[in-house]
CSV table of C-alpha atoms in Angstrom, one decimal:
chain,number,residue,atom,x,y,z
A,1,UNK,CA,120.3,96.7,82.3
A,2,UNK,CA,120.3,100.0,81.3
A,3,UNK,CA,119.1,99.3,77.4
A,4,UNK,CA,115.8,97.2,78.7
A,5,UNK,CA,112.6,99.1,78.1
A,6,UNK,CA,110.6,99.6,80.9
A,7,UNK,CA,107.9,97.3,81.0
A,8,UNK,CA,105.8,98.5,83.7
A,9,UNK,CA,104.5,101.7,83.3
A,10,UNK,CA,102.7,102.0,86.4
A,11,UNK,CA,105.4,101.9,89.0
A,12,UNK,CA,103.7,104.0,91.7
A,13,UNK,CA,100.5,104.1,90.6
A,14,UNK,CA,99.0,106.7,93.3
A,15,UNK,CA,101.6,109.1,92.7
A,16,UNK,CA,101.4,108.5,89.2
A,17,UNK,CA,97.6,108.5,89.1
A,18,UNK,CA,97.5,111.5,90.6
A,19,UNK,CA,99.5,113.9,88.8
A,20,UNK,CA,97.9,112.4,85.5
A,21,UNK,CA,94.5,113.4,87.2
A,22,UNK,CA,96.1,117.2,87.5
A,23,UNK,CA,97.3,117.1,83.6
A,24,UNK,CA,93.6,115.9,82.3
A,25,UNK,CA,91.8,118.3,85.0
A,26,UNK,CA,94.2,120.9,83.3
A,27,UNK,CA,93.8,119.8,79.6
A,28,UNK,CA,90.1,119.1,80.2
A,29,UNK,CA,90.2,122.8,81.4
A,30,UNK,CA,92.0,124.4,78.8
A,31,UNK,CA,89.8,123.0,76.4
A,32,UNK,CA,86.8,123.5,77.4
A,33,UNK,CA,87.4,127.4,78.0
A,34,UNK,CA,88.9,127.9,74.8
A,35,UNK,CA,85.6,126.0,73.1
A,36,UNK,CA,83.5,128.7,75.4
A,37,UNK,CA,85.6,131.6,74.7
A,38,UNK,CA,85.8,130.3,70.7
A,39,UNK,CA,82.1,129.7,70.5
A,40,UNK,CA,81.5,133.3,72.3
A,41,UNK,CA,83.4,135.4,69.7
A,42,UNK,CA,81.9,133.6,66.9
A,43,UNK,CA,78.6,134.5,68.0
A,44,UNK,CA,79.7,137.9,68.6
A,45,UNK,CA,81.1,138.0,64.9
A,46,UNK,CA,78.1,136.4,63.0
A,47,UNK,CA,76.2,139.2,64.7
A,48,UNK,CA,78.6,141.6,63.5
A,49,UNK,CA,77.9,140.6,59.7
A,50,UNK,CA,74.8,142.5,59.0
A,51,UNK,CA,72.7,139.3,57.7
A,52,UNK,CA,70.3,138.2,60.3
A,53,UNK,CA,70.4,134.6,58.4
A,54,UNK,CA,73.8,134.5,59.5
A,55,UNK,CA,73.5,135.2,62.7
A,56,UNK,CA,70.7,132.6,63.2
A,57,UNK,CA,72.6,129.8,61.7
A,58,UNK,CA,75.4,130.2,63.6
A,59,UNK,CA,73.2,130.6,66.5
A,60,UNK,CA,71.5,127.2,65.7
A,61,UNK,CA,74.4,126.1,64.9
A,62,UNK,CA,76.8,126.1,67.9
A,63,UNK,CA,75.2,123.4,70.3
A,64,UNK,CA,76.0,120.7,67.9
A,65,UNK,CA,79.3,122.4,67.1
A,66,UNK,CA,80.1,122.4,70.8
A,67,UNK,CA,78.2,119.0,71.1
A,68,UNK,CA,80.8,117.2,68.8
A,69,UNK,CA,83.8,119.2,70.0
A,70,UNK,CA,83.7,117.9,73.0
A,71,UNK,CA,83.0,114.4,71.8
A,72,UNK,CA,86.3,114.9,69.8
A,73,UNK,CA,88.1,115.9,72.9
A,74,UNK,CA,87.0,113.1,75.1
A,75,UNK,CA,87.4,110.7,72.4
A,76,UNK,CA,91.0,111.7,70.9
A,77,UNK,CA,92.5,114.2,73.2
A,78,UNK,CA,92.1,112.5,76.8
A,79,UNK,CA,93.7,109.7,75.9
A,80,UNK,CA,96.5,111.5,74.5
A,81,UNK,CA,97.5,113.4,77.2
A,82,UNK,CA,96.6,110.2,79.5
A,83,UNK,CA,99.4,108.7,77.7
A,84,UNK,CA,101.5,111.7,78.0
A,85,UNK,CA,101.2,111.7,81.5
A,86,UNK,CA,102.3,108.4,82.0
A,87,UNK,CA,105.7,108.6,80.1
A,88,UNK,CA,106.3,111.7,82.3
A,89,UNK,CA,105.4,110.7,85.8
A,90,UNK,CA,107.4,107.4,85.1
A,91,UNK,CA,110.5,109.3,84.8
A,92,UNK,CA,109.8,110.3,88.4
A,93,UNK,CA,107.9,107.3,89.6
A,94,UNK,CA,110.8,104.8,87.7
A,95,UNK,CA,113.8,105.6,89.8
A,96,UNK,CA,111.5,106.9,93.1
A,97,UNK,CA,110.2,102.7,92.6
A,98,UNK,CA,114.2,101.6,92.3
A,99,UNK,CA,115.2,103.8,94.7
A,100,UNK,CA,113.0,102.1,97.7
A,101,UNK,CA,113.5,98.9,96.6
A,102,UNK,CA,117.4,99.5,97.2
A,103,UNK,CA,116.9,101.2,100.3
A,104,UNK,CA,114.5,98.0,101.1
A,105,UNK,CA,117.5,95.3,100.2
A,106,UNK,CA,119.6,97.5,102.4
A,107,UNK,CA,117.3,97.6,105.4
A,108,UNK,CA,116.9,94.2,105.0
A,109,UNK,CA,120.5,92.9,104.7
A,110,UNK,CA,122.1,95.3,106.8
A,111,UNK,CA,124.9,96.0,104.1
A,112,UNK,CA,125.6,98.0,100.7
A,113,UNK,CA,126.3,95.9,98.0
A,114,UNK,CA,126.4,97.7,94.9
A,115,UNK,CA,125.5,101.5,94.7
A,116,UNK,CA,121.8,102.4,93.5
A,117,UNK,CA,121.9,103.5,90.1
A,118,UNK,CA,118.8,105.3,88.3
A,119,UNK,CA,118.3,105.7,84.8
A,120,UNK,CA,120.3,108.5,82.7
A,121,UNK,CA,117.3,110.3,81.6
A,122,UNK,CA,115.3,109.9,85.0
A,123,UNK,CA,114.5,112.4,87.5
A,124,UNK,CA,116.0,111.8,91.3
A,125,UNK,CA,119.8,111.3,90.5
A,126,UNK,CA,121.0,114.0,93.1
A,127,UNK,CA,119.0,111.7,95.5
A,128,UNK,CA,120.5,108.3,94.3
A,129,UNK,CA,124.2,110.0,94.2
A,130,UNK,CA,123.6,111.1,98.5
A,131,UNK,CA,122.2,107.9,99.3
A,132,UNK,CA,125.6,106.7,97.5
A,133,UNK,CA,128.0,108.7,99.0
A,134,UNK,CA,126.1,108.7,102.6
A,135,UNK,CA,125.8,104.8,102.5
A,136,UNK,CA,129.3,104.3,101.8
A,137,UNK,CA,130.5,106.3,104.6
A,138,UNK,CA,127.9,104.9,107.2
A,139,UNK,CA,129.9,101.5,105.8
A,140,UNK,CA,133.3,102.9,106.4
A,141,UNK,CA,132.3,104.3,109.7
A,142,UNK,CA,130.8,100.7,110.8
A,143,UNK,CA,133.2,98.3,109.4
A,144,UNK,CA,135.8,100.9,111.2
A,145,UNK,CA,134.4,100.4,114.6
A,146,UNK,CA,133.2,97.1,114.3
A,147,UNK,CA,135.9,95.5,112.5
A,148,UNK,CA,135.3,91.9,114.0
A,149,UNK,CA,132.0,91.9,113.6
A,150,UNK,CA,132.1,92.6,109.7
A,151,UNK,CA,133.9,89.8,109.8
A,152,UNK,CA,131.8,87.4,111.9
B,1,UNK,CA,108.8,121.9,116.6
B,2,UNK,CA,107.8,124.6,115.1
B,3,UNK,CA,109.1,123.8,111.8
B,4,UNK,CA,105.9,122.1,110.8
B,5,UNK,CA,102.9,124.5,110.9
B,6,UNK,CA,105.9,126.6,108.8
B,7,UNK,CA,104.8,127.5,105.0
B,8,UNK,CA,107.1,126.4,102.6
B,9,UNK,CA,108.6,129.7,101.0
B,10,UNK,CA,111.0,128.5,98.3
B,11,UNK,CA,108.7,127.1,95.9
B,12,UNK,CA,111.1,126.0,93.4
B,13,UNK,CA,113.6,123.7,95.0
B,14,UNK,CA,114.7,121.6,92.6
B,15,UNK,CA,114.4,123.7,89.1
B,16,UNK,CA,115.1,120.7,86.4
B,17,UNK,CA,112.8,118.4,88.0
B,18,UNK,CA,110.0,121.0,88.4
B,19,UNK,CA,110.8,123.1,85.4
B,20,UNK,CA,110.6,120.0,83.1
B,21,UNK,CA,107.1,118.7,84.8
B,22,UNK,CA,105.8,122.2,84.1
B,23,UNK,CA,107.1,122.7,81.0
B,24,UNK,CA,104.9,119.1,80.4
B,25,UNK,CA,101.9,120.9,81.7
B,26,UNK,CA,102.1,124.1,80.1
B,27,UNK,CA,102.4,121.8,76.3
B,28,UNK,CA,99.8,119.9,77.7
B,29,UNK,CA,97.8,123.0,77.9
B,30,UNK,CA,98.6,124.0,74.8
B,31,UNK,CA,98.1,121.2,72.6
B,32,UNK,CA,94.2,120.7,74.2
B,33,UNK,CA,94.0,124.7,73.5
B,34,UNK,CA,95.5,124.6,69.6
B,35,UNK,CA,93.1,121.0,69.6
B,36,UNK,CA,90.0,123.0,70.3
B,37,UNK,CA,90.8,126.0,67.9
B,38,UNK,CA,91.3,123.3,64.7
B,39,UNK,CA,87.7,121.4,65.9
B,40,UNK,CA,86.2,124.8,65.5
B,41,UNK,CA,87.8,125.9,63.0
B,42,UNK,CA,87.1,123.0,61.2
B,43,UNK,CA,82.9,123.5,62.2
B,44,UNK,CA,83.0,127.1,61.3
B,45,UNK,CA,84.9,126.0,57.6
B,46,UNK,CA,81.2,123.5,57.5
B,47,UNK,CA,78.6,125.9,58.7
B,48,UNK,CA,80.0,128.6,56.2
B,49,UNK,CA,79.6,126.3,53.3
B,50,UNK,CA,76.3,125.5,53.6
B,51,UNK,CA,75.2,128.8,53.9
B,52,UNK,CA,73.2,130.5,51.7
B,53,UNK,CA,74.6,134.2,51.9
B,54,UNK,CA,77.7,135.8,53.2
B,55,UNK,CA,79.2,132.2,54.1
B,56,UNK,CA,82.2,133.9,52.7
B,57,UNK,CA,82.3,136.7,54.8
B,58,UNK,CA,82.0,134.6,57.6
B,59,UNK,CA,84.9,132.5,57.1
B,60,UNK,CA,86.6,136.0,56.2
B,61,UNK,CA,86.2,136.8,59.9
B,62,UNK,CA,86.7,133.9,61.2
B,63,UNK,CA,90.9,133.9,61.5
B,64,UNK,CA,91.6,136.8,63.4
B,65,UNK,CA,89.0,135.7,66.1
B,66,UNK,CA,90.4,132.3,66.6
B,67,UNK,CA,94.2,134.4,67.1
B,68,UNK,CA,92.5,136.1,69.4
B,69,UNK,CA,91.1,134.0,71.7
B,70,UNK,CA,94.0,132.0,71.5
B,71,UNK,CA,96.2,135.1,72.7
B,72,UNK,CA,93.4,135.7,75.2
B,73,UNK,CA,93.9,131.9,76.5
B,74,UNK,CA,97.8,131.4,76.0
B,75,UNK,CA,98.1,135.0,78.6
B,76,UNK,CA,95.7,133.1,81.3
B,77,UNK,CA,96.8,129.6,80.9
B,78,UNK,CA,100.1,129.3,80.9
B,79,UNK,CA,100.7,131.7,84.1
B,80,UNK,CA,98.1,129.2,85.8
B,81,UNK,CA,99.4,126.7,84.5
B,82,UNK,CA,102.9,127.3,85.7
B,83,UNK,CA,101.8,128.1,89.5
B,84,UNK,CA,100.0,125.2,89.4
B,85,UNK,CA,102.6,122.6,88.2
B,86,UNK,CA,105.3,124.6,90.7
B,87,UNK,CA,102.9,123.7,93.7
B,88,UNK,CA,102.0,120.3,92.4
B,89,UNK,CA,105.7,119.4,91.7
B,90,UNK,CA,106.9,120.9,95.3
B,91,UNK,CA,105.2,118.0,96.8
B,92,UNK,CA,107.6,115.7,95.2
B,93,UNK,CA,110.9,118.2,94.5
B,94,UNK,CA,110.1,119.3,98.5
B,95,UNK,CA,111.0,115.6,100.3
B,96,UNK,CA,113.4,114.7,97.8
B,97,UNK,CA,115.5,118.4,99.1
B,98,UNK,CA,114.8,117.4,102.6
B,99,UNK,CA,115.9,113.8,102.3
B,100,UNK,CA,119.5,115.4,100.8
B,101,UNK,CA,119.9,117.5,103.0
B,102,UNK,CA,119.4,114.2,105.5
B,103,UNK,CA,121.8,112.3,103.8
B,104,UNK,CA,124.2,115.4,103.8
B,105,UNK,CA,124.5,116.2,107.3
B,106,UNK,CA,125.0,112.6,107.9
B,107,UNK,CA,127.7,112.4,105.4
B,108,UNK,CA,129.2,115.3,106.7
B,109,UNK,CA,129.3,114.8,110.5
B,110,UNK,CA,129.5,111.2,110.1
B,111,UNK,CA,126.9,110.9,113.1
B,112,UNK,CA,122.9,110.0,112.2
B,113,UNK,CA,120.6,112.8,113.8
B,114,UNK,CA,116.8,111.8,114.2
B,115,UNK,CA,115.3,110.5,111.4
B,116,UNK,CA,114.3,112.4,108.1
B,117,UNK,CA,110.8,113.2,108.7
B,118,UNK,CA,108.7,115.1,105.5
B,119,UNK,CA,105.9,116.9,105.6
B,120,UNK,CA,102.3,114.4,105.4
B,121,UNK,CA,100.7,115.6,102.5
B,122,UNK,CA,104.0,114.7,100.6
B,123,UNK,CA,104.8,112.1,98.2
B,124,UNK,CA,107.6,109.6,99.1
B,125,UNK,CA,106.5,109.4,102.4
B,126,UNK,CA,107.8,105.3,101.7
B,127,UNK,CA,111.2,105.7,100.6
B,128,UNK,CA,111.8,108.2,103.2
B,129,UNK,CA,111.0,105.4,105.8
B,130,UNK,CA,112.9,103.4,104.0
B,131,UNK,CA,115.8,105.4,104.3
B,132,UNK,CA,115.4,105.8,108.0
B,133,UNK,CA,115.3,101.9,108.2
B,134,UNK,CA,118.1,101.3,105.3
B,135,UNK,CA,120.2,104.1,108.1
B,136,UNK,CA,119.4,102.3,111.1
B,137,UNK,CA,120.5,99.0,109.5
B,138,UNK,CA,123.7,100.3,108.6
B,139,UNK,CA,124.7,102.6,111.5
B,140,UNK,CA,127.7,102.7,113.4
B,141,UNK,CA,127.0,100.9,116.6
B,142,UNK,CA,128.2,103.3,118.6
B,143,UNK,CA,126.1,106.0,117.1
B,144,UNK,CA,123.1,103.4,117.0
B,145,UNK,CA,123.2,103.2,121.0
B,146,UNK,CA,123.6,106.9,121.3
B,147,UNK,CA,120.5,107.6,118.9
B,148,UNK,CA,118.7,105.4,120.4
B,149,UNK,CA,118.8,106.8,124.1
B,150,UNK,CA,118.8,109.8,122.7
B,151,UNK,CA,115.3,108.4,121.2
B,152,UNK,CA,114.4,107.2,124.6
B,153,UNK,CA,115.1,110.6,126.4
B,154,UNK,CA,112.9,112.3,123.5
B,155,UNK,CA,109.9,109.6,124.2
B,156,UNK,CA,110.0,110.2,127.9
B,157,UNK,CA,109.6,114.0,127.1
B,158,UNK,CA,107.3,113.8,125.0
B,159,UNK,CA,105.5,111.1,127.0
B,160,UNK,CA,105.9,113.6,130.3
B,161,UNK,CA,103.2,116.2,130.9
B,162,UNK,CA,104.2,119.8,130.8
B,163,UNK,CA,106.2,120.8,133.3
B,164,UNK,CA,105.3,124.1,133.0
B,165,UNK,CA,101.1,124.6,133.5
B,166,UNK,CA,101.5,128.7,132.8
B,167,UNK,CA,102.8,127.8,128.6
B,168,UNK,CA,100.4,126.3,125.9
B,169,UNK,CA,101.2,122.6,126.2
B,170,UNK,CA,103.4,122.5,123.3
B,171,UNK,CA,104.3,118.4,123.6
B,172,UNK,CA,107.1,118.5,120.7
B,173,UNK,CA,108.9,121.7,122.2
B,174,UNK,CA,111.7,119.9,124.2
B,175,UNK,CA,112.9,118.4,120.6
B,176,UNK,CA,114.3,121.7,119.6
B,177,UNK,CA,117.0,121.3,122.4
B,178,UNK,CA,119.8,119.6,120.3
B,179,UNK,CA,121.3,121.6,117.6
B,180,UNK,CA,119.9,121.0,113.9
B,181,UNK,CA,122.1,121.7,111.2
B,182,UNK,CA,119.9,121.7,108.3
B,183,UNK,CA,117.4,124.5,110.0
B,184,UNK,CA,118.2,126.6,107.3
């Protein structure tokens, strides 16, 4: 099990769609105040070289620059980090998705099984390892007290 | 229960799992900052060419702006960026504390207090109903009868009007009575 790729991506797609929405609204940020700040200083430098041609050009210039910058960005960039986002929140959305479903089988059947197990590399192992522990003493309390009807 | 109109005041709880998500957002940051600076670098490198004059000297100039703003962006960003991925990430590093600190008490005294309740703008607000349900389901019984008069005596409370007209009808006030463990 624990060589299969995951094959949904998406496990928890709210959670998941939400933090990608903070990572774009923070790329999406960056960017665009580094294009302003960028296209500020240039102005200020071809006003600096004293050569009013230069100055106009750039001046003339800079909406298209801007223009295509932030076709660039939208075009190559947001997907990118769209991507990015998903690979990263799956890490925590992967084993939070396994996680429930265990505790869901549990609820259900009224018994531990197996123990849950989460993925080496995932997020929310300290969490998997108390439900672990905690289940299998709730078990060993119950089957304690209640030894007939574990059996029944 | 005064707990809940409480601010949270350790931010970082669970420093992997919110260090490595902001780490994530701080490169994303990054990478859409260095982007921009090689787009308009790449625009200036054009609109100096087909200059007539001093294209040259413009492109001389150029470099040391782009460091700059980039130094100027890097000191804002990535402070920004760091507060808010800590917030962000606290909504999920937050229940996932409180829900092992749950599982510890239980584990420790071997008896199931109330359920494990997290705060509602929270994420995992599911799996820690689950784990309320997956508790209840495998219980002691003993423990499971006394929980749930103990639930019973806590719905009447709440259910009964204040007792005392002089205080601010406070209805969850009477659930401080038994003694909590993990109010640390």
């Amino acid at each position: 099990m624990a060589q299969t790729q995951r094959k949904k991506k998406l496990n928890k797609p709210r959670l998941q769609l939400k933090m990608i929405g903070i990572f774009l609204a923070i790329s999406g940020f960056a960017a665009f105040g580094q294009a302003l700040l960028l296209a500020q200083s240039l102005m200020g430098l071809s006003v600096s070289i004293e050569d009013p041609s230069v100055a106009r050009t750039v001046h003339d210039a800079m909406p298209g620059i801007l223009t295509t910058n932030l076709m660039w960005t939208a075009l190559f960039l947001l997907p990118f980090i769209f991507l990015v986002g998903v690979q990263v929140t799956h890490r925590i959305a992967g084993p939070a998705f396994r996680i429930e479903r265990y505790l869901r089988e549990v609820a259900e059947s009224g018994e531990v099984s197996a123990p849950c197990k989460v993925r080496e590399d995932d997020e929310l192992q300290n969490l998997a390892d108390s439900i672990n522990r905690t289940f299998q003493r709730l078990q060993a309390d119950q089957q304690a007290k209640a030894p007939q009807k574990a059996h029944a | 229960m005064t707990r809940k109109k409480q601010l949270r005041t350790r931010k970082l709880i669970d420093k992997s799992l919110q260090f490595r998500l902001v780490g994530a957002f701080v490169a994303v940051g990054c990478v859409a900052t260095l982007f921009q600076v090689v787009l308009l670098n790449q625009s200036m490198l054009k609109l100096s060419e087909s200059m007539a004059s001093n294209g040259d000297l413009l492109l001389q100039e150029t470099p040391p702006v782009l460091v700059r703003s980039v130094l100027i962006t890097l000191c804002v960003l990535v402070p920004a960026m760091t507060l808010v991925g800590i917030l962000v990430t606290h909504r999920i590093a937050g229940p996932a504390y409180r829900m092992r600190m749950h599982l510890k008490e239980i584990e420790e005294s071997g008896e199931v207090p109330r359920p494990c309740r997290i705060r509602k703008h929270d994420e995992l607000q599911e799996m820690c109903q689950l784990l309320n349900q997956a508790i209840d389901a495998i219980r002691p019984q003993g423990a499971q009868e006394a929980a749930q008069s103990n639930q019973e005596r806590l719905a009447a409370l709440e259910a009964a009007p204040s007792l005392m007209p002089g205080e601010k009808p406070t209805v969850e006030e009477p659930s401080e009575a038994p003694p909590r463990g993990h109010a640390k």
